[in-house]
Amino acid sequence: MTLRVSPLTLSKLRLAAQLILPTSTSPAQGPVDVVRWLTALQGQDLPGALWSIGLRSSGTVRSEVVAAFNSGELVRSCPLRGTLHVTAAEDLGWILRLTAERMLTAQATRHRQLEITAPDIDLVRDLALDLLERSGGRATREELFAVFEQAGQGTKTQRGYHLLFLLCLEGTLVQGPINSASTGTAQFYVNSKEWIKNSRVLDRDQSLAELALRYFRSHGPATIKDFQWWTKLTLKDINRGMAQLGDQLETIDCNGVSYYLAPATAALLGDGMETGDGAEKAGSAEPLRLPGARSVILLPGFDEYLLGYTDRSAALAPHHAPLTVPGNNGMFKATVVLGGQVAGTWRKAQGTAEKQRQLAGVVLPEFFGEIRPAQAKALEKQAARYAAYLNN
């Protein structure tokens, strides 16, 4: 029997599936476990990506997340949508083999505008690998740009960015260890073949099935449309992957749309206790209970809780979207999530300005409306958790 749920229920189920509010059935949650579970975690903003991992790893501090990059277990590259993501090192190769060709096609016009040719890529590949060999196996973006420029390969007007993007897309380079000299806001580029020791090898059908299963398991409830946006795969390939999954996923209905999710996540709907959010079983009015009704969470910008879906309205009211992404410019602010709903934004406090509004000395929140005293107290605890994460 299909279960009908409200949008609010979707948002609460996603809190559990994404390990933001883990349940008794959630998998282990060290930094590498978290990334492996999510498969690919949005990573344009490195400090924010580190906190996305840390907040899902109970008791984990920033230095432990950094250590997972420095050990080679986690890497950052462009496996999805031409955008930086964090993956477990062993997963990067098989994901790229699924997605790289379509990303190349999507960027072809831009590369022609930048006058990037196949011989240019051959040259910068040789230059990059030679630099890495001479510099102990790692180099900054600035160092790579310098050798490109010396060889007549311009790096202005985003040309340098796209040269590095292409070298990452083909699997030559990857962003690995954290550059401590950058105060943790950048990584060194390394030789992928030398840095990634245990790359998994899957055939195409295996890869399609695995990516679909892992997306819906970690992001569900989600739609096929969400998955297509997240991966940019064709519907034909998505259907090939989904056809292999059998009963490994379940479906629920929200406003007449089918959402896929893991059985363990769907099981959270089965205890028959009150939520007040209107969830009900088909043919009955039985209320259900989910985790997170009183939760308060400080999410970084670009977190998968919002960025993992093409339709974000379950967690973000449309009239609040301009406050979260000002000017619809693609730059997502860090958000305060109350009971599964985005209720404000926050930023890391700088200096002593507006000191009386800072929480734990590091968090400066801006709410869309009033919050209750209990929520304010819970927010202070979350700010203290973030401060502890930063300072260890």
PDB file of C-alpha atoms in Angstrom, residues 25 32 50 64 88 101 105 107 154 164 189 200 213 228 240 275 296 310 316 325 334 340:
ATOM      1  CA  THR A  25      19.767   2.128  11.959  1.00  0.00           C
ATOM      2  CA  VAL A  32      35.030   8.832   5.378  1.00  0.00           C
ATOM      3  CA  LEU A  50      34.440  20.168   5.791  1.00  0.00           C
ATOM      4  CA  GLU A  64      39.901  14.743  11.860  1.00  0.00           C
ATOM      5  CA  ALA A  88      35.702   8.826  -1.179  1.00  0.00           C
ATOM      6  CA  GLU A 101      31.569  12.559 -21.414  1.00  0.00           C
ATOM      7  CA  THR A 105      29.861  17.957 -24.262  1.00  0.00           C
ATOM      8  CA  GLN A 107      31.353  22.622 -21.830  1.00  0.00           C
ATOM      9  CA  GLY A 154      46.976  31.679 -20.790  1.00  0.00           C
ATOM     10  CA  LEU A 164      42.526  22.245 -14.568  1.00  0.00           C
ATOM     11  CA  TYR A 189      46.654  19.172  -6.714  1.00  0.00           C
ATOM     12  CA  ARG A 200      37.080   0.640  -7.629  1.00  0.00           C
ATOM     13  CA  LEU A 213      20.987   2.996  -5.209  1.00  0.00           C
ATOM     14  CA  GLN A 228      18.602  13.253 -13.184  1.00  0.00           C
ATOM     15  CA  ARG A 240      18.874   1.013 -16.847  1.00  0.00           C
ATOM     16  CA  THR A 275       3.752  14.243  14.328  1.00  0.00           C
ATOM     17  CA  VAL A 296      17.992  22.913  15.304  1.00  0.00           C
ATOM     18  CA  THR A 310      16.121  20.095  -8.017  1.00  0.00           C
ATOM     19  CA  LEU A 316      12.888  25.874   1.818  1.00  0.00           C
ATOM     20  CA  VAL A 325      20.299  32.582  -2.500  1.00  0.00           C
ATOM     21  CA  ALA A 334      24.689  28.894   5.348  1.00  0.00           C
ATOM     22  CA  GLY A 340      13.487  20.346   8.936  1.00  0.00           C
TER      23      GLY A 340
END
